[in-house]
């Protein structure tokens, strides 16, 4: 059984602001019955002051989805629409005293329902629905949503992204693409450029650079997940590595090796090819 | 408030008689059965008695029983032994197997073996024609469960034997859910290997057995000393083996109760829920099903939410929903059966035991309609409010 906080349990068993507002000024609907969770948020808004005077929800989902929905309505009531838009999924999770990491997507669903409702109120289209490219077909998650959640929550692994968005949690076909988006966002965040020296370099220099990138860029990410990496050999452009710790038998090890390959290509040379021993 | 435990396909309470039987072997009778002295001899003799008790439950010979640590070890051992001894490269299993078989076979596939995963129909029944077509000259082992842990569907193992055995392929069945609940007789069922687990039949966790038919070539999975005649090394889990033997005696004595009293209670629960909770349906073949299992989907509500509401009344069950499992994907069994997602998310498995009472079922029947009604009133979907 999940370890829920007292607040989550309380709001699950006694949710506040349930139901649907009659003649609402805004409606935000997110998720679907197929995906396993869905939230419909209805708002009554004082149009003179732009203040949310009432908020109600209907949720199909687990305890954390219901508690997150309840928390959202509590957090936004009495706020102006602009103030309400400042409420993030982190605020929802904090209000609940935290959520299990695998359930963070419930808080994201709350934030999205609010944004959808505000877009409805303002007669705008929900930007992620309109502009995003579907990356995860199982759960209908767009690249735009993935990028935003990475930035807003400081995510560092594909697993984090799955926990926050569900993307990659179905058939898994989209995991390489999610990994690419993650690397792209992290690369841009770090402001790093492809420092790849395209000209021929000596083997000694190549090995030194590979070791440095492993030490600074790759190992910390793997160690954060209980894994590690060992550089076994460099033969021309073939980089032979071995995964260690939790990475050894991880079902995502193929993705991990792909990520390592991409990082080494990006930072050292496009010609490098990583092989696991 | 007393707990109502309806999650017996996950694990069972240890029978009082089994607990009593094992206690001396946790205290004064602590000898190593391999030791050549009085203390060792006492435990050795008792282990052999327990072996005979386990064998008797499935009508096997004592020397056909190897004690293991659990059903998973039995499953892994059986498939690996078949691959080692046959030296063939093809494995056949089904989409609804327990992960102890399915994930092991998939791991073997990653190590160079070929694997065929046979589908099931919407009632969770295996497609026998598909099974037959899948067998090739290179097939080492067919591993198909006796009864499914989630749907309770019982597979036609005898018919499967008729298809598989004439082709000279090793047949293993994971009978962890079947043994002790329905009569199982290996004299009338020519399987080569069969997995059994103690904690599913009121013995402690951490003890299992693998039946290996006399004459079937066997390769040990755990290698070390001479225990279990070299077929499973490692010092025996003496106290649990003795409790397991006692639990098997009790299961054999109570097999009729499983198929009368327990079944009647299950049917009462199922009929009651279907009549009081609209938009509910049974998952799985009701014609060929374990007497203790009811897997019911309640549309428009989510399984974890139902479980937590039940928990408020100390009622324990299980769900095939993703949110309750820690994964984002719901039950692979219900998906393999083609149960719609709308129903899978709200699936609840009630699994009874001979300790389940009429009053307990009454409490569930009293509380469930209210829980489903409440959760549906929160849900944006559905007809019921």
XYZ file of C-alpha atoms in Angstrom:
662
model
C 0.000 0.000 0.000
C 1.159 3.510 -0.735
C 2.538 5.660 2.069
C 0.193 8.639 1.913
C 0.367 11.609 4.224
C -2.361 12.233 6.730
C -3.544 15.143 4.599
C -3.864 12.999 1.473
C -5.817 10.382 3.389
C -8.037 13.050 4.936
C -8.813 14.754 1.635
C -9.355 11.428 -0.089
C -11.879 10.304 2.499
C -13.427 13.744 2.971
C -12.781 15.710 -0.210
C -13.744 19.370 -0.273
C -15.536 21.133 -3.140
C -16.798 18.081 -4.927
C -19.308 18.163 -7.725
C -20.046 20.474 -10.588
C -20.943 24.172 -10.535
C -24.142 24.975 -12.354
C -23.608 27.422 -15.187
C -19.874 27.680 -14.587
C -17.758 30.489 -15.991
C -14.915 28.097 -16.741
C -14.533 24.388 -17.321
C -11.231 22.530 -17.462
C -11.152 18.849 -18.354
C -7.967 16.793 -18.318
C -7.216 13.083 -18.607
C -9.498 10.268 -19.677
C -11.129 7.158 -18.336
C -8.848 5.108 -20.584
C -5.712 6.603 -19.042
C -6.936 5.818 -15.544
C -7.383 9.322 -14.231
C -9.389 12.335 -15.241
C -10.328 15.639 -13.653
C -13.139 18.054 -14.491
C -12.794 21.445 -12.816
C -15.603 24.003 -12.877
C -15.137 27.589 -11.716
C -17.399 30.505 -10.823
C -15.551 33.727 -11.454
C -16.473 37.299 -10.488
C -15.878 38.910 -13.828
C -15.499 42.401 -12.365
C -12.601 41.446 -10.140
C -11.505 38.336 -12.046
C -11.696 36.481 -8.724
C -12.471 32.777 -8.418
C -15.397 32.709 -6.037
C -16.115 29.013 -6.259
C -14.344 25.915 -7.555
C -15.624 22.348 -7.725
C -14.144 19.163 -9.070
C -15.070 15.720 -10.297
C -12.261 13.183 -10.399
C -11.922 9.663 -11.691
C -8.782 8.314 -10.143
C -6.877 7.078 -7.153
C -6.607 8.542 -3.667
C -3.848 10.973 -4.628
C -5.784 12.156 -7.693
C -8.850 12.890 -5.577
C -6.795 14.557 -2.829
C -4.844 16.617 -5.394
C -8.090 17.814 -6.958
C -9.458 18.793 -3.587
C -6.205 20.600 -2.727
C -6.317 22.486 -6.023
C -9.796 23.854 -5.366
C -8.754 24.964 -1.886
C -5.640 26.665 -3.220
C -7.375 28.695 -5.923
C -10.587 29.796 -4.263
C -10.472 33.532 -3.490
C -7.549 34.146 -5.832
C -7.722 36.185 -9.000
C -7.349 34.213 -12.177
C -3.796 35.480 -12.646
C -2.891 34.608 -9.062
C -4.425 31.171 -9.477
C -2.308 30.550 -12.549
C 0.757 30.867 -10.335
C -0.313 27.695 -8.506
C 1.892 24.875 -9.711
C 1.865 21.140 -9.237
C 4.570 21.617 -6.610
C 2.180 23.816 -4.609
C -0.471 21.113 -4.787
C 1.991 18.441 -3.640
C 3.256 20.687 -0.829
C -0.290 21.414 0.319
C -0.767 17.669 0.654
C 2.437 17.241 2.651
C 3.962 15.452 -0.314
C 2.999 12.648 -2.676
C 4.797 9.394 -3.481
C 7.076 10.152 -6.441
C 5.157 7.705 -8.627
C 2.013 9.735 -7.984
C 3.325 13.178 -8.857
C 1.391 13.061 -12.121
C -1.772 13.549 -10.037
C -0.563 16.985 -8.960
C 0.365 17.809 -12.557
C -3.154 16.864 -13.590
C -4.481 19.467 -11.126
C -2.295 22.205 -12.534
C -3.309 21.320 -16.085
C -7.015 21.277 -15.292
C -6.660 24.772 -13.870
C -4.840 25.988 -16.973
C -7.476 24.413 -19.183
C -10.231 26.101 -17.179
C -8.542 29.498 -17.402
C -8.019 29.026 -21.138
C -11.723 28.205 -21.415
C -12.619 31.306 -19.377
C -10.482 33.472 -21.584
C -11.690 31.877 -24.784
C -8.213 30.575 -25.580
C -7.075 27.158 -26.667
C -5.123 25.040 -24.176
C -1.587 25.570 -25.510
C -0.219 22.095 -24.910
C -3.172 20.469 -26.621
C -2.902 22.788 -29.591
C 0.832 23.014 -30.077
C 2.402 19.913 -28.658
C 3.493 16.864 -30.580
C 2.234 13.633 -29.032
C 5.255 11.720 -27.744
C 3.570 9.088 -25.562
C 0.672 7.595 -27.473
C -0.443 5.437 -24.547
C -1.166 8.433 -22.338
C -1.394 11.212 -24.935
C 1.515 13.248 -23.547
C 3.031 15.987 -25.713
C 6.666 17.045 -26.003
C 5.658 20.464 -24.757
C 4.260 19.046 -21.544
C 7.379 16.943 -21.026
C 9.664 19.934 -21.545
C 7.676 22.073 -19.171
C 7.511 19.482 -16.426
C 11.261 18.852 -16.684
C 11.986 22.556 -16.256
C 9.428 23.308 -13.561
C 10.299 20.332 -11.413
C 14.011 19.991 -12.076
C 13.638 16.453 -13.426
C 16.790 14.535 -14.270
C 15.757 11.061 -15.409
C 13.276 9.437 -17.768
C 11.748 7.704 -14.737
C 11.101 11.120 -13.145
C 9.309 12.201 -16.298
C 7.166 9.065 -16.204
C 6.262 9.736 -12.576
C 5.240 13.291 -13.336
C 3.474 12.799 -16.672
C 2.890 9.041 -17.111
C 4.720 9.356 -20.453
C 6.673 6.181 -21.077
C 4.699 4.211 -18.505
C 2.717 2.238 -21.085
C 4.246 0.271 -23.947
C 7.558 2.076 -23.494
C 8.085 2.708 -27.208
C 8.451 6.437 -26.587
C 11.177 6.126 -23.938
C 14.071 6.872 -26.345
C 12.239 9.988 -27.533
C 11.643 11.082 -23.934
C 15.343 10.545 -23.275
C 16.175 12.780 -26.241
C 13.878 15.530 -24.959
C 15.420 15.243 -21.507
C 18.947 15.530 -22.848
C 17.939 18.455 -25.012
C 16.376 20.354 -22.114
C 19.237 19.554 -19.730
C 21.778 20.549 -22.366
C 20.084 23.866 -22.957
C 19.703 24.455 -19.225
C 23.397 23.904 -18.672
C 24.070 26.225 -21.563
C 26.547 23.729 -22.838
C 27.638 23.702 -26.416
C 28.826 20.733 -28.384
C 32.467 21.056 -27.594
C 33.225 18.205 -29.872
C 36.629 18.537 -31.324
C 35.994 17.373 -34.830
C 39.626 17.159 -35.774
C 41.623 14.016 -35.185
C 42.781 13.653 -31.616
C 45.260 11.302 -30.088
C 44.004 8.185 -28.387
C 45.336 9.356 -25.054
C 43.467 12.633 -25.342
C 40.306 10.844 -26.462
C 40.419 8.492 -23.489
C 41.067 11.378 -21.113
C 38.066 13.270 -22.500
C 35.829 10.236 -22.302
C 36.869 9.662 -18.703
C 36.201 13.285 -17.867
C 32.717 13.260 -19.421
C 31.907 9.998 -17.656
C 33.086 11.421 -14.354
C 31.339 14.775 -14.611
C 28.258 14.139 -16.729
C 27.326 10.498 -16.770
C 28.360 8.881 -13.488
C 26.469 11.318 -11.220
C 23.217 10.644 -13.131
C 23.650 6.874 -12.875
C 24.695 7.025 -9.229
C 21.569 9.025 -8.437
C 19.624 5.914 -9.474
C 21.897 3.520 -7.598
C 23.887 2.559 -10.680
C 27.362 3.209 -12.022
C 29.529 2.846 -15.093
C 32.999 1.539 -15.782
C 35.052 2.433 -18.850
C 36.510 -0.855 -20.050
C 38.379 0.100 -23.215
C 38.558 2.525 -26.131
C 39.356 0.938 -29.474
C 39.431 3.605 -32.167
C 35.983 5.151 -31.916
C 34.474 2.175 -30.069
C 33.895 3.011 -26.417
C 33.413 -0.169 -24.428
C 31.689 0.306 -21.128
C 30.099 -1.834 -18.451
C 27.087 -0.816 -16.378
C 27.291 -1.421 -12.671
C 25.025 -1.488 -9.607
C 21.316 -1.021 -10.234
C 21.974 -0.399 -13.925
C 23.309 -3.923 -14.469
C 19.990 -5.716 -14.732
C 17.813 -2.668 -15.269
C 15.218 -3.188 -17.987
C 15.951 0.357 -19.133
C 19.657 -0.356 -19.613
C 19.282 -0.074 -23.393
C 17.972 3.449 -22.951
C 20.766 4.254 -20.503
C 23.399 3.123 -22.992
C 21.676 5.183 -25.681
C 21.815 8.237 -23.417
C 25.511 7.647 -22.704
C 26.182 7.323 -26.408
C 24.370 10.554 -27.130
C 26.229 12.452 -24.413
C 29.654 11.268 -25.573
C 28.825 12.089 -29.188
C 27.576 15.492 -28.197
C 30.480 16.422 -25.986
C 33.426 14.693 -27.647
C 32.925 13.334 -31.129
C 30.056 12.313 -33.373
C 32.082 9.307 -34.381
C 32.128 7.623 -31.003
C 30.018 4.494 -30.630
C 29.270 3.129 -27.177
C 29.070 -0.605 -26.662
C 28.192 -2.371 -23.456
C 30.395 -5.279 -22.475
C -12.863 -3.773 14.228
C -11.879 -7.232 13.002
C -10.263 -7.395 9.626
C -12.038 -9.047 6.724
C -9.284 -10.654 4.717
C -10.263 -11.341 1.119
C -6.820 -11.317 -0.472
C -6.001 -14.996 -0.118
C -4.591 -15.320 -3.648
C -1.837 -12.957 -2.474
C -1.156 -14.859 0.710
C -3.011 -16.728 3.433
C -2.967 -16.723 7.202
C -0.837 -19.457 8.698
C -3.107 -22.223 9.990
C -2.935 -22.634 13.761
C -2.075 -26.320 13.334
C 0.772 -25.475 10.933
C 2.146 -22.870 13.321
C 2.009 -25.306 16.225
C 3.770 -27.959 14.170
C 6.670 -25.683 13.291
C 7.273 -24.081 16.700
C 9.443 -26.853 18.236
C 11.734 -26.596 15.223
C 12.293 -22.918 15.959
C 13.166 -23.664 19.574
C 14.499 -26.921 21.007
C 14.657 -29.037 17.835
C 17.203 -26.950 16.025
C 19.427 -29.593 14.484
C 20.771 -29.349 10.968
C 19.150 -32.221 9.053
C 22.478 -32.924 7.359
C 24.250 -33.533 10.677
C 25.006 -37.104 11.666
C 23.845 -36.887 15.240
C 20.691 -37.020 17.312
C 19.690 -33.416 16.642
C 20.179 -33.770 12.916
C 18.373 -37.072 12.749
C 15.251 -35.687 14.443
C 14.829 -32.921 11.922
C 15.806 -35.089 8.978
C 13.096 -37.630 9.781
C 10.490 -34.918 10.203
C 11.414 -33.332 6.863
C 10.871 -36.646 5.148
C 7.451 -36.931 6.799
C 6.594 -33.448 5.557
C 7.778 -34.431 2.075
C 5.327 -37.319 2.132
C 2.551 -34.990 3.300
C 3.195 -32.537 0.470
C 3.380 -35.378 -2.040
C 0.086 -36.828 -0.800
C -1.774 -33.592 -1.539
C -1.102 -34.017 -5.269
C -0.907 -37.836 -5.239
C 2.826 -37.826 -5.992
C 5.630 -39.963 -4.585
C 7.716 -38.319 -1.824
C 10.912 -38.573 -3.862
C 9.230 -36.511 -6.594
C 9.055 -33.489 -4.277
C 11.904 -30.961 -4.041
C 11.563 -28.294 -1.378
C 12.318 -24.763 -2.586
C 12.053 -21.319 -1.062
C 8.883 -20.259 -2.894
C 6.741 -20.636 -5.989
C 8.973 -18.290 -7.939
C 12.029 -20.431 -7.289
C 10.066 -23.519 -8.312
C 8.974 -21.839 -11.553
C 12.438 -20.547 -12.407
C 13.984 -23.923 -11.592
C 11.514 -25.839 -13.750
C 11.987 -23.710 -16.852
C 15.754 -23.540 -16.454
C 16.012 -27.281 -15.877
C 14.021 -27.969 -19.034
C 16.283 -25.676 -21.053
C 19.437 -27.214 -19.594
C 18.440 -30.827 -20.045
C 16.760 -30.607 -23.447
C 19.402 -28.335 -24.976
C 16.648 -26.921 -27.181
C 16.091 -23.216 -27.603
C 12.350 -22.586 -27.704
C 10.029 -21.766 -24.783
C 6.226 -21.557 -24.906
C 4.209 -19.814 -22.242
C 1.085 -17.649 -22.024
C 0.321 -13.964 -21.736
C -1.354 -14.378 -18.377
C 1.374 -16.236 -16.484
C 2.626 -15.014 -13.152
C 5.755 -12.833 -13.534
C 7.739 -15.712 -11.979
C 7.271 -17.541 -15.274
C 6.622 -14.747 -17.759
C 9.495 -12.497 -16.769
C 11.846 -15.450 -16.389
C 10.994 -16.622 -19.915
C 11.456 -13.091 -21.247
C 14.834 -12.937 -19.541
C 15.784 -16.212 -21.199
C 14.645 -14.732 -24.518
C 17.068 -11.856 -24.001
C 19.787 -14.452 -23.446
C 19.231 -16.000 -26.848
C 16.309 -18.385 -26.407
C 13.184 -18.103 -28.555
C 9.881 -17.518 -26.856
C 6.276 -17.881 -27.952
C 3.676 -16.265 -25.723
C 0.265 -17.786 -26.383
C -2.714 -15.419 -26.042
C -5.983 -15.965 -24.189
C -9.531 -15.064 -25.165
C -11.794 -12.522 -23.490
C -12.736 -15.029 -20.784
C -9.092 -15.647 -20.004
C -9.040 -19.097 -21.660
C -5.978 -20.331 -23.454
C -6.180 -20.835 -27.206
C -5.292 -24.540 -27.503
C -5.033 -24.510 -31.305
C -2.559 -21.687 -31.036
C -0.605 -23.664 -28.454
C -0.472 -26.702 -30.711
C 0.673 -24.646 -33.693
C 3.417 -23.051 -31.618
C 5.217 -26.288 -30.794
C 8.242 -26.958 -32.978
C 11.031 -29.509 -33.026
C 13.116 -26.972 -31.153
C 10.627 -26.509 -28.287
C 12.243 -27.288 -24.937
C 9.441 -26.482 -22.532
C 5.822 -25.443 -22.310
C 5.087 -23.606 -19.069
C 1.396 -22.928 -18.484
C -0.267 -22.166 -15.193
C -2.914 -24.448 -13.734
C -5.126 -21.598 -12.568
C -4.752 -17.865 -12.915
C -4.080 -15.837 -9.798
C -6.111 -12.815 -10.911
C -9.097 -14.175 -12.806
C -9.172 -17.573 -11.097
C -9.633 -19.207 -14.512
C -8.584 -22.875 -14.479
C -6.731 -24.012 -17.577
C -7.465 -27.413 -19.152
C -4.140 -28.902 -18.119
C -5.181 -32.422 -19.068
C -5.953 -31.324 -22.641
C -2.712 -29.354 -22.675
C -0.872 -32.532 -21.660
C -2.524 -34.359 -24.560
C -1.223 -31.726 -26.959
C 2.254 -31.274 -25.532
C 3.405 -34.666 -24.258
C 3.151 -36.660 -27.507
C 5.568 -34.172 -29.024
C 8.213 -34.995 -26.446
C 8.233 -31.511 -24.954
C 8.711 -30.921 -21.225
C 5.531 -29.555 -19.623
C 5.656 -27.452 -16.493
C 2.626 -26.044 -14.723
C 2.609 -23.328 -12.115
C -0.066 -24.756 -9.819
C 0.529 -22.328 -6.989
C -3.076 -21.100 -7.056
C -4.709 -24.431 -7.805
C -3.186 -26.819 -5.296
C -5.210 -26.948 -2.103
C -8.232 -25.282 -3.711
C -9.182 -27.913 -6.277
C -8.215 -31.610 -6.411
C -4.892 -32.061 -8.206
C -3.715 -35.573 -9.023
C -0.434 -35.968 -10.868
C -1.112 -39.658 -11.421
C -3.907 -38.626 -13.779
C -2.131 -35.581 -15.127
C 1.095 -36.306 -16.977
C 2.822 -32.980 -16.350
C 6.576 -33.213 -15.919
C 6.942 -30.509 -13.307
C 4.575 -28.606 -11.059
C 5.170 -25.620 -8.777
C 3.530 -25.302 -5.369
C 3.792 -22.545 -2.786
C 3.319 -22.861 0.967
C 1.948 -19.447 1.795
C -0.983 -19.833 -0.592
C -2.302 -22.753 1.448
C -1.887 -21.510 5.027
C 1.793 -22.361 5.525
C 4.346 -19.582 6.165
C 5.967 -17.518 3.437
C 9.358 -18.669 2.219
C 8.635 -22.298 1.470
C 7.630 -23.935 -1.788
C 7.986 -27.188 -3.625
C 8.651 -28.399 -7.123
C 7.172 -31.698 -8.209
C 9.422 -33.442 -10.728
C 7.970 -36.607 -12.207
C 10.130 -39.693 -11.810
C 12.268 -40.205 -14.894
C 12.197 -36.553 -15.992
C 15.729 -35.290 -16.458
C 16.527 -32.567 -13.980
C 19.204 -29.936 -13.649
C 19.486 -28.069 -10.329
C 19.132 -24.305 -10.282
C 20.781 -23.775 -6.892
C 24.049 -25.635 -6.665
C 26.000 -26.395 -3.525
C 25.779 -29.263 -1.074
C 23.905 -32.515 -1.209
C 20.576 -31.390 0.237
C 17.444 -32.543 -1.593
C 19.609 -35.224 -3.173
C 21.669 -32.532 -4.834
C 18.646 -31.166 -6.654
C 18.323 -28.051 -4.509
C 21.273 -27.239 -2.318
C 21.171 -25.074 0.766
C 20.294 -25.892 4.360
C 16.629 -26.756 4.610
C 14.076 -24.281 5.964
C 13.160 -26.939 8.506
C 10.401 -25.270 10.499
C 8.634 -23.979 7.401
C 8.917 -27.341 5.648
C 7.203 -28.978 8.604
C 4.479 -26.325 8.650
C 4.093 -26.771 4.892
C 3.581 -30.498 5.356
C 0.933 -29.864 7.991
C -0.769 -27.270 5.779
C -0.924 -29.842 2.981
C -2.586 -32.351 5.299
C -5.143 -29.694 6.236
C -5.677 -28.694 2.608
C -6.293 -32.314 1.621
C -8.783 -32.737 4.471
C -10.584 -29.523 3.534
C -10.656 -29.759 -0.245
C -14.405 -30.412 -0.179
C -14.952 -27.331 1.957
C -13.102 -25.254 -0.635
C -15.501 -26.481 -3.278
C -18.676 -26.201 -1.232
C -18.576 -23.667 1.608
C -15.968 -21.347 0.102
C -17.538 -21.506 -3.339
C -20.967 -20.778 -1.890
C -19.622 -17.731 -0.064
C -17.837 -16.544 -3.216
C -21.024 -16.916 -5.227
C -23.013 -15.063 -2.596
C -20.501 -12.216 -2.683
C -20.431 -12.103 -6.461
C -24.183 -12.298 -6.966
C -24.750 -9.717 -4.254
C -22.290 -7.231 -5.712
C -23.588 -7.617 -9.236
C -27.151 -7.057 -8.098
C -26.438 -4.046 -5.875
C -23.723 -2.269 -7.869
C -24.794 -1.211 -11.366
C -22.250 -1.351 -14.167
C -20.302 -4.170 -12.545
C -19.086 -7.280 -14.357
C -17.195 -10.478 -13.620
C -13.844 -10.940 -15.338
C -12.944 -14.449 -16.429
C -14.572 -17.731 -17.334
C -17.184 -18.450 -14.681
C -17.556 -22.039 -15.932
C -14.001 -23.056 -15.085
C -12.795 -21.036 -12.146
C -11.199 -21.435 -8.749
C -13.926 -21.700 -6.107
C -12.440 -18.895 -4.014
C -11.875 -16.151 -6.586
C -14.111 -13.362 -7.843
C -12.630 -10.673 -10.066
C -15.170 -7.920 -10.565
C -14.887 -4.641 -12.446
C -16.808 -1.606 -11.314
C -16.944 0.837 -14.176
C -16.355 4.583 -13.770
C -14.376 4.220 -10.529
C -10.734 3.469 -9.888
C -9.510 0.381 -8.081
C -7.079 1.914 -5.622
C -9.746 4.317 -4.441
C -12.095 1.371 -3.845
C -9.391 -0.532 -1.925
C -8.644 2.422 0.327
C -12.308 2.964 1.062
C -12.668 -0.747 1.855
C -9.638 -0.423 4.090
C -11.602 2.029 6.219
C -13.774 -0.926 7.210
C -10.727 -3.225 7.583
C -11.755 -5.062 4.431
C -8.719 -6.250 2.482
C -8.871 -7.094 -1.215
C -6.723 -6.439 -4.242
C -6.961 -4.569 -7.527
C -5.696 -4.922 -11.051
C -5.661 -1.150 -11.471
C -2.386 0.544 -12.291
C -2.552 3.038 -9.453
C -2.677 0.333 -6.822
C 0.222 -1.593 -8.273
C 3.006 0.945 -8.403
C 3.116 0.597 -12.153
C 1.396 2.817 -14.672
C 0.064 -0.171 -16.535
C -2.894 -2.081 -15.199
C -3.023 -5.875 -14.812
C -1.345 -7.691 -17.702
C -3.837 -10.510 -17.193
C -6.930 -8.366 -17.663
C -5.299 -6.602 -20.599
C -4.489 -9.945 -22.217
C -8.176 -10.827 -21.844
C -9.127 -7.648 -23.655
C -11.057 -6.253 -20.695
C -11.739 -2.605 -21.614
C -9.570 -0.057 -19.827
C -12.714 1.515 -18.419
C -13.320 -1.719 -16.551
C -9.737 -2.718 -15.752
C -9.113 0.461 -13.791
C -11.983 -0.417 -11.471
C -11.249 -4.120 -11.088
C -11.228 -5.702 -7.641
C -10.163 -9.240 -6.848
C -11.803 -10.858 -3.867
C -10.136 -14.127 -2.923
C -11.577 -16.132 -0.058
C -10.281 -18.953 2.109
C -11.811 -21.614 4.300
C -11.509 -19.129 7.173
C -13.819 -16.634 5.456
C -17.153 -16.339 7.229
C -20.685 -15.534 6.230
C -20.607 -12.420 8.422
C -17.523 -11.130 6.639
C -19.147 -11.507 3.246
C -22.211 -9.781 4.689
C -20.107 -6.791 5.718
C -18.606 -6.464 2.230
C -22.043 -6.680 0.665
C -23.241 -3.999 3.043
C -20.349 -1.560 2.419
C -19.472 -1.965 -1.241
C -22.602 -0.423 -2.804
C -22.116 2.695 -0.675
C -18.427 2.924 -1.586
C -19.102 2.531 -5.296
C -21.951 5.062 -5.125
C -19.759 7.607 -3.289
C -16.831 7.261 -5.657
C -19.097 7.461 -8.688
C -20.607 10.639 -7.308
C -17.061 12.073 -7.377
C -16.361 10.824 -10.880
C -17.027 12.821 -14.033
C -17.998 9.574 -15.774
C -20.784 7.071 -15.482
C -24.505 6.764 -15.241
C -24.805 6.366 -11.488
C -24.669 9.331 -9.130
